Short mmCIF file of C-alpha atoms in Angstrom, two decimals:
data_model
loop_
_atom_site.label_atom_id
_atom_site.label_comp_id
_atom_site.label_asym_id
_atom_site.label_seq_id
_atom_site.Cartn_x
_atom_site.Cartn_y
_atom_site.Cartn_z
CA MET A 1 7.37 4.15 -19.52
CA THR A 2 10.40 4.50 -21.82
CA GLU A 3 12.67 2.99 -19.16
CA LEU A 4 10.38 -0.04 -18.78
CA PHE A 5 10.46 -0.91 -22.46
CA ASP A 6 14.19 -0.26 -22.71
CA GLN A 7 14.75 -2.71 -19.83
CA ILE A 8 12.48 -5.32 -21.38
CA ASP A 9 14.31 -5.04 -24.70
CA GLU A 10 17.65 -5.35 -22.95
CA LEU A 11 16.70 -8.50 -21.04
CA ARG A 12 14.98 -10.17 -23.98
CA ARG A 13 18.16 -9.89 -26.04
CA GLY A 14 20.04 -12.32 -23.85
CA ALA A 15 18.23 -13.47 -20.72
CA GLY A 16 15.80 -16.04 -22.15
CA ARG A 17 12.49 -15.91 -20.31
CA VAL A 18 11.74 -12.93 -18.08
CA ALA A 19 9.56 -12.54 -14.99
CA VAL A 20 7.91 -9.21 -14.18
CA ALA A 21 7.26 -8.23 -10.54
CA THR A 22 4.94 -5.23 -10.07
CA LEU A 23 4.10 -3.42 -6.84
CA VAL A 24 0.29 -3.34 -6.93
CA SER A 25 -0.65 -2.30 -3.40
CA THR A 26 0.86 -0.54 -0.39
CA ARG A 27 -1.00 -0.17 2.89
CA GLY A 28 -0.66 3.11 4.71
CA THR A 29 0.91 5.19 1.93
CA THR A 30 -0.17 6.95 -1.26
CA PRO A 31 -0.89 5.09 -4.50
CA ARG A 32 1.92 6.89 -6.28
CA LYS A 33 4.32 4.04 -5.57
CA GLU A 34 2.05 1.49 -7.23
CA GLY A 35 3.53 0.38 -10.53
CA ALA A 36 7.15 0.08 -9.35
CA ARG A 37 8.61 -2.86 -11.20
CA MET A 38 11.44 -5.37 -11.18
CA LEU A 39 12.43 -7.56 -14.13
CA VAL A 40 14.16 -10.86 -13.42
CA GLY A 41 15.83 -12.70 -16.28
CA GLU A 42 16.13 -16.46 -16.49
CA GLY A 43 19.90 -16.13 -16.38
CA GLY A 44 19.75 -14.25 -13.08
CA ARG A 45 19.95 -10.72 -14.41
CA ILE A 46 17.88 -8.12 -12.53
CA LEU A 47 16.69 -4.68 -13.58
CA GLY A 48 14.59 -2.33 -11.47
CA SER A 49 13.24 -2.71 -7.95
CA VAL A 50 9.87 -2.89 -6.20
CA THR A 51 11.12 -1.36 -2.94
CA ILE A 52 14.67 -0.22 -2.12
CA GLY A 53 16.67 -3.28 -2.99
CA GLY A 54 16.71 -4.85 0.49
CA CYS A 55 15.46 -8.16 1.82
CA VAL A 56 11.99 -7.67 0.32
CA ASP A 57 13.45 -7.39 -3.18
CA ALA A 58 15.55 -10.48 -2.48
CA GLN A 59 12.38 -12.40 -1.62
CA VAL A 60 10.69 -11.14 -4.81
CA ILE A 61 13.67 -12.34 -6.85
CA GLU A 62 13.39 -15.80 -5.32
CA GLU A 63 9.66 -15.93 -6.03
CA SER A 64 10.26 -14.71 -9.58
CA GLU A 65 12.54 -17.65 -10.24
CA ASP A 66 9.77 -20.00 -9.08
CA VAL A 67 7.28 -18.23 -11.38
CA LEU A 68 9.60 -18.71 -14.33
CA ALA A 69 9.94 -22.40 -13.50
CA SER A 70 6.19 -22.97 -13.06
CA ARG A 71 5.06 -20.41 -15.65
CA ALA A 72 2.22 -19.52 -13.28
CA PRO A 73 1.64 -15.97 -11.93
CA ARG A 74 1.24 -15.33 -8.22
CA LEU A 75 0.33 -12.49 -5.89
CA LEU A 76 2.73 -12.00 -2.99
CA GLU A 77 1.92 -10.31 0.30
CA LEU A 78 5.13 -9.13 1.95
CA SER A 79 5.84 -7.50 5.29
CA LEU A 80 8.30 -4.63 5.54
CA GLY A 81 10.64 -3.78 8.35
CA ASP A 82 10.63 -0.23 9.70
CA GLU A 83 13.56 1.00 7.58
CA GLU A 84 12.23 -0.39 4.31
CA ALA A 85 8.72 0.85 5.08
CA TRP A 86 9.98 4.39 5.66
CA GLU A 87 11.74 4.43 2.29
CA ILE A 88 8.48 3.81 0.37
CA GLY A 89 6.47 6.22 2.50
CA LEU A 90 5.09 4.16 5.38
CA THR A 91 5.70 5.62 8.81
CA CYS A 92 6.26 2.17 10.30
CA GLY A 93 6.46 -1.44 9.19
CA GLY A 94 3.63 -2.34 6.82
CA THR A 95 2.54 -4.67 4.04
CA ILE A 96 2.87 -4.53 0.29
CA GLU A 97 1.51 -6.73 -2.49
CA VAL A 98 3.61 -7.67 -5.49
CA PHE A 99 2.26 -9.44 -8.54
CA VAL A 100 4.80 -11.69 -10.25
CA GLU A 101 4.18 -13.13 -13.71
CA PRO A 102 6.05 -14.38 -16.77
CA LEU A 103 6.59 -11.58 -19.27
CA ALA A 104 4.00 -11.59 -22.07
CA THR A 105 4.76 -8.99 -24.71
CA GLU A 106 1.74 -8.96 -27.04
CA LEU A 107 -0.39 -6.43 -25.14
CA LEU A 108 2.70 -4.52 -24.01
CA GLU A 109 3.76 -4.01 -27.62
CA ARG A 110 0.24 -2.84 -28.50
CA VAL A 111 0.17 -0.24 -25.75
CA ARG A 112 3.78 0.72 -26.46
CA ALA A 113 2.96 1.56 -30.09
CA HIS A 114 -0.17 3.43 -29.00
CA ALA A 115 1.76 5.56 -26.49
CA HIS A 116 4.54 6.18 -29.03
CA ALA A 117 1.87 7.70 -31.28
CA GLY A 118 1.03 10.17 -28.52
CA ARG A 119 -1.99 8.36 -27.06
CA ARG A 120 -2.80 6.80 -23.66
CA GLY A 121 -3.85 3.33 -22.64
CA ALA A 122 -3.83 0.80 -19.81
CA ILE A 123 -3.38 -2.90 -19.18
CA VAL A 124 -5.72 -4.36 -16.56
CA THR A 125 -4.39 -7.47 -14.78
CA ARG A 126 -6.65 -9.66 -12.68
CA LEU A 127 -5.24 -10.35 -9.20
CA ASP A 128 -7.66 -13.03 -7.97
CA GLY A 129 -9.82 -15.80 -9.40
CA GLU A 130 -8.47 -16.31 -12.91
CA THR A 131 -5.23 -14.64 -11.86
CA GLY A 132 -3.18 -13.03 -14.59
CA ARG A 133 -5.98 -12.57 -17.13
CA LYS A 134 -5.53 -9.24 -18.93
CA LEU A 135 -7.58 -6.53 -20.59
CA LEU A 136 -6.17 -3.84 -22.86
CA VAL A 137 -8.02 -0.51 -22.81
CA LEU A 138 -6.95 2.33 -25.12
CA ASP A 139 -8.13 5.94 -25.16
CA ASP A 140 -9.52 5.52 -28.68
CA GLY A 141 -12.15 3.10 -27.38
CA THR A 142 -10.28 -0.11 -28.20
CA VAL A 143 -10.75 -2.97 -25.71
CA GLU A 144 -8.94 -6.27 -26.22
CA GLY A 145 -8.41 -9.41 -24.15
CA SER A 146 -10.55 -10.53 -21.23
CA LEU A 147 -10.53 -10.87 -17.45
CA GLY A 148 -12.48 -14.09 -17.89
CA ASP A 149 -16.00 -12.68 -17.74
CA ALA A 150 -17.79 -10.35 -20.17
CA PHE A 151 -19.53 -8.43 -17.38
CA LEU A 152 -16.22 -7.88 -15.56
CA ASP A 153 -14.63 -6.75 -18.81
CA GLU A 154 -17.31 -4.11 -19.25
CA ARG A 155 -17.12 -2.89 -15.64
CA PHE A 156 -13.34 -2.68 -15.52
CA ALA A 157 -13.07 -1.12 -18.99
CA GLY A 158 -15.39 1.69 -17.88
CA GLU A 159 -13.48 2.39 -14.68
CA THR A 160 -10.16 2.13 -16.50
CA GLU A 161 -11.10 5.00 -18.79
CA ALA A 162 -11.26 7.28 -15.75
CA THR A 163 -7.96 5.88 -14.46
CA ILE A 164 -6.30 6.59 -17.83
CA ALA A 165 -7.58 10.16 -17.70
CA ALA A 166 -6.14 10.58 -14.18
CA GLY A 167 -2.81 9.16 -15.34
CA VAL A 168 -2.14 7.14 -12.17
CA SER A 169 -1.83 3.35 -12.00
CA ARG A 170 -3.85 1.74 -9.20
CA THR A 171 -5.63 -1.37 -7.98
CA LEU A 172 -9.42 -1.47 -8.46
CA PHE A 173 -11.97 -3.60 -6.59
CA LEU A 174 -15.18 -4.11 -8.57
CA GLU A 175 -17.86 -6.78 -8.35
CA GLY A 176 -15.83 -8.71 -5.77
CA THR A 177 -12.79 -8.82 -8.07
CA ARG A 178 -9.42 -7.07 -7.73
CA ALA A 179 -7.37 -5.98 -10.71
CA PHE A 180 -4.35 -3.76 -11.19
CA VAL A 181 -4.69 -0.99 -13.80
CA GLU A 182 -1.35 0.08 -15.20
CA VAL A 183 -1.51 3.31 -17.17
CA PHE A 184 0.78 3.96 -20.13
CA ALA A 185 1.20 7.47 -21.51
CA PRO A 186 3.57 9.19 -23.94
CA PRO A 187 6.78 10.38 -22.34
CA ALA A 188 6.65 13.94 -21.04
CA LEU A 189 8.06 16.48 -23.48
CA LEU A 190 10.94 18.81 -22.67
CA LEU A 191 10.89 21.56 -25.30
CA VAL A 192 14.02 23.71 -25.22
CA VAL A 193 14.26 26.99 -27.12
CA GLY A 194 17.90 27.83 -27.65
CA ALA A 195 20.78 25.47 -28.38
CA GLY A 196 23.29 27.08 -26.06
CA HIS A 197 25.67 25.56 -23.52
CA VAL A 198 22.97 24.94 -20.87
CA ALA A 199 20.71 23.12 -23.34
CA MET A 200 23.28 20.37 -23.92
CA PRO A 201 23.45 18.90 -20.38
CA LEU A 202 19.76 19.78 -19.87
CA THR A 203 18.61 17.45 -22.64
CA GLU A 204 21.04 14.72 -21.61
CA LEU A 205 19.77 14.72 -18.02
CA ALA A 206 16.15 14.90 -19.17
CA ARG A 207 16.53 11.78 -21.28
CA ILE A 208 17.77 9.89 -18.24
CA LEU A 209 14.52 10.90 -16.52
CA GLY A 210 12.48 9.58 -19.44
CA TYR A 211 11.61 12.83 -21.20
CA ARG A 212 11.27 13.17 -24.94
CA THR A 213 13.65 16.02 -25.76
CA VAL A 214 13.34 18.64 -28.50
CA VAL A 215 15.67 21.59 -29.16
CA LEU A 216 14.68 24.54 -31.37
CA ASP A 217 17.07 27.24 -32.59
CA GLY A 218 17.56 29.49 -35.59
CA ARG A 219 21.33 29.00 -35.65
CA PRO A 220 22.58 25.91 -37.51
CA ARG A 221 26.05 26.19 -35.96
CA PHE A 222 24.54 25.77 -32.49
CA ALA A 223 21.71 23.35 -33.29
CA SER A 224 23.94 20.58 -34.61
CA ARG A 225 24.09 16.83 -34.02
CA GLU A 226 27.71 17.24 -33.00
CA ARG A 227 26.55 19.29 -30.01
CA PHE A 228 23.32 17.32 -29.41
CA PRO A 229 24.04 13.70 -30.42
CA ALA A 230 21.30 12.14 -28.26
CA VAL A 231 18.46 14.67 -28.42
CA ASP A 232 15.27 13.15 -29.82
CA GLU A 233 14.56 16.01 -32.19
CA LEU A 234 16.67 18.95 -33.32
CA ARG A 235 15.09 21.62 -35.50
CA VAL A 236 16.53 24.75 -37.09
CA GLY A 237 14.23 27.64 -37.90
CA ILE A 238 12.25 30.43 -36.29
CA PRO A 239 11.42 29.12 -32.79
CA SER A 240 8.08 30.94 -32.53
CA GLU A 241 6.95 29.13 -35.68
CA LEU A 242 8.44 25.76 -34.81
CA VAL A 243 7.01 25.70 -31.27
CA THR A 244 3.42 25.65 -32.61
CA ALA A 245 3.98 22.10 -33.89
CA TYR A 246 4.33 20.69 -30.37
CA PRO A 247 1.67 19.97 -27.73
CA LEU A 248 1.92 22.62 -25.01
CA VAL A 249 -0.08 20.57 -22.52
CA PRO A 250 0.22 20.04 -18.73
CA SER A 251 2.83 17.28 -19.17
CA THR A 252 5.10 19.50 -21.32
CA ALA A 253 7.94 21.60 -19.92
CA LEU A 254 9.00 24.61 -22.00
CA VAL A 255 12.46 26.01 -21.24
CA LEU A 256 13.85 29.12 -22.90
CA VAL A 257 17.63 29.34 -22.70
CA ALA A 258 18.41 31.41 -25.80
CA HIS A 259 18.66 34.62 -23.73
CA ASP A 260 17.38 36.53 -26.76
CA TYR A 261 14.32 38.81 -26.73
CA LYS A 262 13.47 38.10 -30.36
CA TYR A 263 13.18 34.38 -29.49
CA ASP A 264 11.69 34.70 -26.02
CA LEU A 265 8.83 37.16 -26.53
CA PRO A 266 6.98 35.49 -29.43
CA VAL A 267 7.40 32.03 -27.90
CA LEU A 268 6.06 33.27 -24.57
CA ARG A 269 3.07 34.93 -26.24
CA HIS A 270 2.10 31.59 -27.70
CA ALA A 271 2.89 29.51 -24.62
CA LEU A 272 0.95 31.70 -22.17
CA ALA A 273 -2.21 31.08 -24.17
CA THR A 274 -1.88 27.31 -23.62
CA ASP A 275 -2.06 24.87 -20.71
CA VAL A 276 1.66 24.02 -20.82
CA GLY A 277 2.67 22.70 -17.40
CA TYR A 278 5.96 24.53 -16.95
CA ILE A 279 7.48 27.70 -18.44
CA GLY A 280 11.00 28.64 -17.40
CA MET A 281 13.38 31.23 -18.81
CA LEU A 282 17.10 31.66 -18.31
CA GLY A 283 18.00 35.10 -17.02
CA SER A 284 18.14 37.40 -14.03
CA ALA A 285 15.20 38.73 -12.05
CA ARG A 286 15.78 42.08 -13.75
CA ARG A 287 15.53 40.54 -17.20
CA GLY A 288 12.42 38.64 -16.13
CA ALA A 289 10.79 41.85 -14.96
CA ALA A 290 11.56 43.51 -18.30
CA ILE A 291 10.02 40.60 -20.22
CA ARG A 292 6.90 40.65 -18.05
CA LYS A 293 6.57 44.42 -18.50
CA LEU A 294 6.68 44.12 -22.28
CA LEU A 295 4.09 41.36 -22.28
CA ALA A 296 1.87 43.26 -19.82
CA GLU A 297 1.90 46.26 -22.17
CA GLU A 298 0.53 43.92 -24.84
CA GLY A 299 -2.37 42.99 -22.58
CA VAL A 300 -1.13 39.75 -21.02
CA GLY A 301 -2.69 39.37 -17.56
CA SER A 302 -0.76 39.23 -14.31
CA ALA A 303 -1.82 35.63 -13.53
CA ALA A 304 -0.43 34.47 -16.87
CA LEU A 305 2.80 36.41 -16.36
CA GLU A 306 3.36 34.71 -13.00
CA ARG A 307 3.59 31.38 -14.84
CA ILE A 308 6.99 32.44 -16.21
CA ARG A 309 9.67 31.10 -13.88
CA VAL A 310 12.62 33.46 -14.05
CA PRO A 311 15.25 33.14 -12.73
CA ILE A 312 14.80 29.51 -13.65
CA GLY A 313 15.48 26.48 -11.46
CA LEU A 314 15.91 25.70 -7.77
CA ASP A 315 18.64 27.33 -5.71
CA LEU A 316 21.33 24.64 -5.73
CA GLY A 317 24.24 27.08 -5.78
CA ALA A 318 24.69 26.19 -9.46
CA ARG A 319 27.55 27.75 -11.42
CA SER A 320 28.46 25.47 -14.33
CA ALA A 321 26.16 24.55 -17.22
CA PRO A 322 25.52 20.99 -15.92
CA GLU A 323 24.73 22.38 -12.46
CA ILE A 324 22.30 24.92 -13.93
CA ALA A 325 20.69 22.13 -15.98
CA LEU A 326 20.25 20.04 -12.83
CA ALA A 327 18.65 23.00 -11.02
CA ILE A 328 16.22 23.50 -13.92
CA LEU A 329 15.20 19.85 -14.03
CA ALA A 330 14.83 19.77 -10.26
CA GLU A 331 12.31 22.60 -10.45
CA ILE A 332 10.45 20.91 -13.31
CA GLN A 333 10.18 17.73 -11.25
CA VAL A 334 8.89 19.66 -8.23
CA VAL A 335 6.18 21.24 -10.38
CA ARG A 336 5.20 17.98 -12.08
CA GLY A 337 5.33 15.83 -8.96
CA GLY A 338 3.77 18.29 -6.55
CA GLY A 339 6.80 18.24 -4.26
CA SER A 340 7.98 20.96 -1.90
CA GLY A 341 11.59 21.24 -3.01
CA LEU A 342 12.64 20.87 0.63
CA PRO A 343 15.28 18.38 1.83
CA MET A 344 13.70 15.00 2.54
CA ARG A 345 14.66 15.28 6.21
CA ALA A 346 12.53 18.44 6.42
CA ARG A 347 9.49 16.84 4.82
CA PRO A 348 6.48 16.84 7.15
CA PRO A 349 5.51 13.30 8.22
CA ARG A 350 2.67 11.77 6.26
CA ALA A 351 -0.60 11.19 8.02
CA THR A 352 -1.31 7.55 8.83
CA PRO A 353 -4.82 6.42 7.86
CA ALA A 354 -7.02 5.46 10.80
#
């Protein structure tokens, strides 16, 4: 979400009008690719992609220019060649749908502010009939705009609440009407305990991936803006006290890189009692076993102890701090995305729907 708004801000500063092309449907693959977006500026500038940047994207760019000229949205149905289809998950050539429209910022700014405050919401865009009509649905019960019919508004608002809870954008078909529900959520949080040498590249890489980054440490010399110029939040104090101020929820990744028992143990006690999605700790298998033993003696159950990933990260043959940071983020992404961690060439082929 952060990348989307950054791109919109960048184009609006100098590209005049902007067209937005959104992948709203893929046939024969999973819905996870829905929501891929390309922005096309009036001056010809392009950010993002709806496929892999091949001939399909070139066709979308051409259509986007027509949309800017006519100021009328349109739904495109595009065929993919075998190579392009494989890249987005289809086992052979297939069809995608891309909705192209002039950029309208009012509802986007509303949902942007809502997500920035830590809440979730969605924008529902009608794909047929009164094409382009929009409905804003927020998780506090707010509903604004209209799809052109009060009954449709009510039906789609109800279904959108479930889509927001699931956190996955998708196309809905209700009452003979299709609409794309785009979910907006706060950026995932990377909470790092310890401002050592690994934490610096770790937070830099995480920001590229769209994470909100926070570093906690009790040592002012280490937790300094000189060492962490781009981190979103840098706090000095007792980590076990500071960590309680942050949401340890399934979308949060907690990484302990202080390599210090007096930091690690109290933070882990707190974290293991929450639903935090990822807990990783820098150190050897021997150190991990010692930490688990101490926590087990305090009554922490074996299932909870298995949540602690130590040694941390995937086996990338990492040696330097940036390489270790990459290995850590790779493991976090595997956990969050449900991947296997295998090379793509070793990935089992996806089943093709009958």
